[in-house]
CSV table of C-alpha atoms in Angstrom, one decimal:
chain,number,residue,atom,x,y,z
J,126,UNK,CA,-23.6,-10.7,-18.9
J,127,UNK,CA,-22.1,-12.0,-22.2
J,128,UNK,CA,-19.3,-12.7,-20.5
J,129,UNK,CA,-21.1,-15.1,-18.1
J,130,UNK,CA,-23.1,-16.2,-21.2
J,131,UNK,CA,-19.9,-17.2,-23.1
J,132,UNK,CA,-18.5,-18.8,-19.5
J,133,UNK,CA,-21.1,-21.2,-19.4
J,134,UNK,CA,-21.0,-22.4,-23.4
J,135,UNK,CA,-17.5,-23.0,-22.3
J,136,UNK,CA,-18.7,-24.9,-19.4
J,137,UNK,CA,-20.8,-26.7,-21.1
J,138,UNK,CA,-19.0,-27.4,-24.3
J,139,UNK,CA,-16.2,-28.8,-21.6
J,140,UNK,CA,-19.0,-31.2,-20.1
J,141,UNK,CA,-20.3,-32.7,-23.4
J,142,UNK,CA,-16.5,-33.0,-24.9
J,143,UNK,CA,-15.9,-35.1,-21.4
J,144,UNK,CA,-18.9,-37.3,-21.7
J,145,UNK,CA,-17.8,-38.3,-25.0
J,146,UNK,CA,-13.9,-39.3,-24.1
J,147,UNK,CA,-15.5,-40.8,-21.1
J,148,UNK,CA,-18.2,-42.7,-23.3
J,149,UNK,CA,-15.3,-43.9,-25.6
J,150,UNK,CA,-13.2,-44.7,-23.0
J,151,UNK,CA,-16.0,-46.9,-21.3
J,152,UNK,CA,-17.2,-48.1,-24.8
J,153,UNK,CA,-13.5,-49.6,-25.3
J,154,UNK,CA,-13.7,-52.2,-22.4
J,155,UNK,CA,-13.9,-55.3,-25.1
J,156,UNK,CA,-17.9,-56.0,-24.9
J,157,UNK,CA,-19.2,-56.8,-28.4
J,158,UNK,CA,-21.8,-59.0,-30.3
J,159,UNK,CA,-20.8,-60.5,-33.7
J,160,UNK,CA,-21.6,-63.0,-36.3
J,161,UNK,CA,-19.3,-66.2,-36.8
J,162,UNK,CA,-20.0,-67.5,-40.2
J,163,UNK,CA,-18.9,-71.6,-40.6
J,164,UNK,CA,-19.9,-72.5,-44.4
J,165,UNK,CA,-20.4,-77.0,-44.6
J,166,UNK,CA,-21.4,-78.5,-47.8
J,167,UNK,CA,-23.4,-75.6,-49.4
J,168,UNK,CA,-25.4,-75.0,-45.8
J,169,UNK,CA,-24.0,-71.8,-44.6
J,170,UNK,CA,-24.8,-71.3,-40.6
J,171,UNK,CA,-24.2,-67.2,-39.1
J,172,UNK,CA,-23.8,-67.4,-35.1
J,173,UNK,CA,-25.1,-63.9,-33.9
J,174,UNK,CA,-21.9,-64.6,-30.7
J,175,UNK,CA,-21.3,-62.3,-27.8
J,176,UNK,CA,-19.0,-62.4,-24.8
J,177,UNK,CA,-21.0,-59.7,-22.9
J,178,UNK,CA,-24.5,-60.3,-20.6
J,179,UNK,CA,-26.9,-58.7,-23.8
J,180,UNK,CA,-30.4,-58.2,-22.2
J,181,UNK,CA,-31.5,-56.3,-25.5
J,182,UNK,CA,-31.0,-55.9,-29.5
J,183,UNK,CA,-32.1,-54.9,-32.3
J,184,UNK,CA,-29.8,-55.8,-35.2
J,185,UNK,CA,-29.2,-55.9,-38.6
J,186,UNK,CA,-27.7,-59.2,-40.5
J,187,UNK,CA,-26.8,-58.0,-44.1
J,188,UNK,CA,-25.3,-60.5,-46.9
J,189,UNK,CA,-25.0,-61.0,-50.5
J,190,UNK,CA,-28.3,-62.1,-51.6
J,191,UNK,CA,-26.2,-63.4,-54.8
J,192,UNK,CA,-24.8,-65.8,-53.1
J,193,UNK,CA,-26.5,-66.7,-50.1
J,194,UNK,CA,-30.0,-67.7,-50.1
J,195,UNK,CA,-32.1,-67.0,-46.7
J,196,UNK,CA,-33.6,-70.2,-44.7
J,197,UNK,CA,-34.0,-69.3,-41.3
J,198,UNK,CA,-33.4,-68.1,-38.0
J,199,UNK,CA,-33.7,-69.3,-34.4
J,200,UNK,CA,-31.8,-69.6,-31.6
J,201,UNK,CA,-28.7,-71.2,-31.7
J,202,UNK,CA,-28.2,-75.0,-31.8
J,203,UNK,CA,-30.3,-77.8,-30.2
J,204,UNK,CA,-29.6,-76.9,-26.5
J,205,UNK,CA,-31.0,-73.0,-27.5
J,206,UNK,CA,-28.9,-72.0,-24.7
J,207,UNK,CA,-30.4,-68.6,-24.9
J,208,UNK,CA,-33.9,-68.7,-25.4
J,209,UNK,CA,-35.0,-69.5,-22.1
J,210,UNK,CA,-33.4,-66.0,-20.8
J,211,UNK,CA,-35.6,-63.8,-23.8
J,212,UNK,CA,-39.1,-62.2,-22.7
J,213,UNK,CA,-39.6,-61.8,-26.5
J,214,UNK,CA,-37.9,-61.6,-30.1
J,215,UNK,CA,-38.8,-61.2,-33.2
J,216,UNK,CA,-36.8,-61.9,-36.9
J,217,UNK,CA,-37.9,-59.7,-39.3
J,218,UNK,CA,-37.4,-61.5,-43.0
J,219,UNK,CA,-39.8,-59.6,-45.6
J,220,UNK,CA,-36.4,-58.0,-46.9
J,221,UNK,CA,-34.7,-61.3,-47.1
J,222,UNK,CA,-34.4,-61.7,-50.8
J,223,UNK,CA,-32.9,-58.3,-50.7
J,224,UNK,CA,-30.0,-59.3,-48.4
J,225,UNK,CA,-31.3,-57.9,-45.0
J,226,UNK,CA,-32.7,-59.7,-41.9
J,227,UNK,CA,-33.5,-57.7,-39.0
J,228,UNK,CA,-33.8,-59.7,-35.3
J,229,UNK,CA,-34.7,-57.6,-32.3
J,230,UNK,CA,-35.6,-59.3,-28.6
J,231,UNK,CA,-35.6,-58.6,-25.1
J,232,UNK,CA,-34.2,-60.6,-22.2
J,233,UNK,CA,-34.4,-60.0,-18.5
J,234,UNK,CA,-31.5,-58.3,-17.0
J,235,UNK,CA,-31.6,-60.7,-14.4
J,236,UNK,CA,-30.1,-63.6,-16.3
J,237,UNK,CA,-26.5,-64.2,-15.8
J,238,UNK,CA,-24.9,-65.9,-18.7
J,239,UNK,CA,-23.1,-69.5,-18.0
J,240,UNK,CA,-19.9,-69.2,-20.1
J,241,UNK,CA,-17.3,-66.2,-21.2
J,242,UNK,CA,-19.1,-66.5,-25.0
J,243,UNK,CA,-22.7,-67.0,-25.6
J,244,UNK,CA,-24.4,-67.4,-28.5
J,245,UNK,CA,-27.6,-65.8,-29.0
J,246,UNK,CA,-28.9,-66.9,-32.7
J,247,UNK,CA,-28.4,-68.9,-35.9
J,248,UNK,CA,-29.4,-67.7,-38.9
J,249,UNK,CA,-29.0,-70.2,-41.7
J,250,UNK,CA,-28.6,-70.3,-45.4
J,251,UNK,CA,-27.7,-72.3,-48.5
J,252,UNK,CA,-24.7,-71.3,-50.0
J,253,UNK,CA,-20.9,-71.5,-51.3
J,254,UNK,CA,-17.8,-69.8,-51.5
J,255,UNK,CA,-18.4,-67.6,-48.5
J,256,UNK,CA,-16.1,-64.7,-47.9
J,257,UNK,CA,-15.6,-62.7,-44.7
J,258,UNK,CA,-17.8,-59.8,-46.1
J,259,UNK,CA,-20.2,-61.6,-47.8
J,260,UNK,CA,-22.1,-60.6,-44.8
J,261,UNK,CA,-22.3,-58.3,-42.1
J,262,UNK,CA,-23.8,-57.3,-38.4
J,263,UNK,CA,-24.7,-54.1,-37.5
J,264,UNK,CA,-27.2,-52.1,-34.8
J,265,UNK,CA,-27.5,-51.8,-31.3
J,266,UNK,CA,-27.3,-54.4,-28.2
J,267,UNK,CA,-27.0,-53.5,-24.6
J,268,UNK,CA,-25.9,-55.1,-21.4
J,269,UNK,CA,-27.5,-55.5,-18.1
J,270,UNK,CA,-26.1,-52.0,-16.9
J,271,UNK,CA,-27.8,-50.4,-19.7
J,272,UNK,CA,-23.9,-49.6,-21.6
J,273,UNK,CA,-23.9,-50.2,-24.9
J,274,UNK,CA,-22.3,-53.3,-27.0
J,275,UNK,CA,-20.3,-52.8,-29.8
J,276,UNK,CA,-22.5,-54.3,-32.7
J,277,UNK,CA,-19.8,-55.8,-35.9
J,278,UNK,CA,-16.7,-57.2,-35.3
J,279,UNK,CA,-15.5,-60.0,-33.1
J,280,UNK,CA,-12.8,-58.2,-30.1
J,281,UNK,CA,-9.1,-59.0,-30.7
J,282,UNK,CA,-7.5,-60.1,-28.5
J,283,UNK,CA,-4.2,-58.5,-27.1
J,284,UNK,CA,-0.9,-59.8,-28.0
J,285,UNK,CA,0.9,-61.9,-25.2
J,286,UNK,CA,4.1,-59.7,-24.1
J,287,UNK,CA,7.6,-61.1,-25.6
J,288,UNK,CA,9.1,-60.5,-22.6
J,289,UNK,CA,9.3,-63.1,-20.2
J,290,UNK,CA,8.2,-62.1,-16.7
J,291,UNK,CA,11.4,-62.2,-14.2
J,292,UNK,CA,11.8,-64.9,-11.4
J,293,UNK,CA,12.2,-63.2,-8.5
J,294,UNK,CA,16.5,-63.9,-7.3
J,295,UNK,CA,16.8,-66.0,-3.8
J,296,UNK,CA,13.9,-68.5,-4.2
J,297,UNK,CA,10.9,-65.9,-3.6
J,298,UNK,CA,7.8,-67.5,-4.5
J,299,UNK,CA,6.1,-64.4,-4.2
J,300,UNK,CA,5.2,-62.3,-7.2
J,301,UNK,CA,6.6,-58.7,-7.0
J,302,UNK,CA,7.2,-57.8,-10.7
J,303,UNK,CA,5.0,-55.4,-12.2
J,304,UNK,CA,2.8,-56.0,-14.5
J,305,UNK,CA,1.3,-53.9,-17.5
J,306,UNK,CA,-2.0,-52.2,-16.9
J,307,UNK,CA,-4.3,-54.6,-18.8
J,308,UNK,CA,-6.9,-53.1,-20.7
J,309,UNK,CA,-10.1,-53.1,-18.6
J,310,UNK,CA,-7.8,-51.4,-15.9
J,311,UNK,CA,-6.0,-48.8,-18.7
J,312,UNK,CA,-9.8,-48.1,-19.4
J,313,UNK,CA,-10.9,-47.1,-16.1
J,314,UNK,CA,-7.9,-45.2,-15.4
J,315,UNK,CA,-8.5,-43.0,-18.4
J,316,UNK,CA,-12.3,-42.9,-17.5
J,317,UNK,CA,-11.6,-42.0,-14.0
J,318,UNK,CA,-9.1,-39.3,-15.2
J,319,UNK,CA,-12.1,-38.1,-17.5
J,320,UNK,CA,-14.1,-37.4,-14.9
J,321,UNK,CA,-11.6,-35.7,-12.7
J,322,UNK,CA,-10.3,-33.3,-15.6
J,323,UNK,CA,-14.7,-32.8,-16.4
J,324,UNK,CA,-14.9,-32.0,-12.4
J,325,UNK,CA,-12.3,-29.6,-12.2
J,326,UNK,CA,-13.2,-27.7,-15.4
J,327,UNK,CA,-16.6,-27.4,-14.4
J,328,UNK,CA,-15.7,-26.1,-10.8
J,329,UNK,CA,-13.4,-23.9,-12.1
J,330,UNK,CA,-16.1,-22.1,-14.5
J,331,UNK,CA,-18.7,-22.0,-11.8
J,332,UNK,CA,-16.3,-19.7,-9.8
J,333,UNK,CA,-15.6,-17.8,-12.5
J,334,UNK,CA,-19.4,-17.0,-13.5
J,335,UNK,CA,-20.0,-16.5,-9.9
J,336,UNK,CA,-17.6,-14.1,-9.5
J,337,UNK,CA,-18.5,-12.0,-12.5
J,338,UNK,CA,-21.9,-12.4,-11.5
J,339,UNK,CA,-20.9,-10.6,-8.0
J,340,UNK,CA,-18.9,-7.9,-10.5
């Protein structure tokens, strides 16, 4: 019976350790909310960006109260390109002379967004001599399939290969070189592994509890 016992920790120590890599393999696809900060004669204006379809939120925008002095937020621009997707929001600036605003909403997951990069809200301030971590995003989004969004820092983007792709010899306008895995597809391969390597481990513990169990 221990020995079953300890076959099924192992089981399910394997299950949890392959929902993780799995989670972080999924979490890596490039989705991600951030803040672009543009500073213009003293007015200091923080897009909350994203280049995923966010149907909820609820973030943190920290800065240097020392240098930037709160005015307001809203949604972005004069189009508020956003705003008629949200159900409801709501800014949060009681801490706002302490260098924290808090904005939280809810949007349909219905909506489908119009460009690659869509910007959510502005949040505005008077200010000079911004630097890059004079302030800061952090919390939680999600997208219409429930996965979360990385909150912080704008995606990189990957750098273009230095090797030119070869022209196929004898005037063949078809395209047969093979291309590098890019990294949505490198994700799901390593997810789909994940899975497969969490199946088999599983099975392979059921059998064995099984058979000790018949024992």
């Amino acid at each position: 019976m221990k020995r079953i016992n300890k076959a099924l920790s192992l089981m399910l120590t394997a299950a949890l350790s392959c929902a993780v890599l799995a989670g972080q393999a999924s979490a890596a696809s490039g989705d991600a909310l951030w803040a672009d900060v543009d500073e213009t004669s003293g007015e200091v204006v923080a897009v909350i960006e994203t280049n995923a379809v966010v149907t909820d939120g609820v973030i943190d925008v920290t800065f240097d109260a020392d240098k930037l002095t709160y005015v307001g937020c809203d949604f972005e621009g004069d189009n508020d390109q956003y705003s008629q997707y949200v159900a409801m929001y709501a800014v949060n600036d009681t801490q706002a002379d302490q260098g924290v605003l808090k904005i939280s909403w809810v949007a349909p997951d219905t909506y489908q967004a119009q460009e690659d990069l869509t910007a959510l809200f502005q949040v505005n301030f008077q200010g000079t001599d911004v630097a890059a971590d004079d302030l800061t995003v952090s919390g939680t989004a999600n997208d219409a399939q429930g996965e979360a969004v990385a909150v912080g820092q704008e995606p990189t983007e990957p750098a273009p290969s230095a090797n030119p792709t070869n022209t196929p010899e004898g005037g063949d306008d078809g395209d047969n070189t093979e291309r590098p895995e890019t990294g949505d597809t490198a994700n799901l391969t390593l997810y789909v592994a994940l899975v497969a390597v969490c199946v088999a481990v599983l099975a392979g513990f059921g059998i064995y509890a099984k058979r000790r169990a018949a024992k």
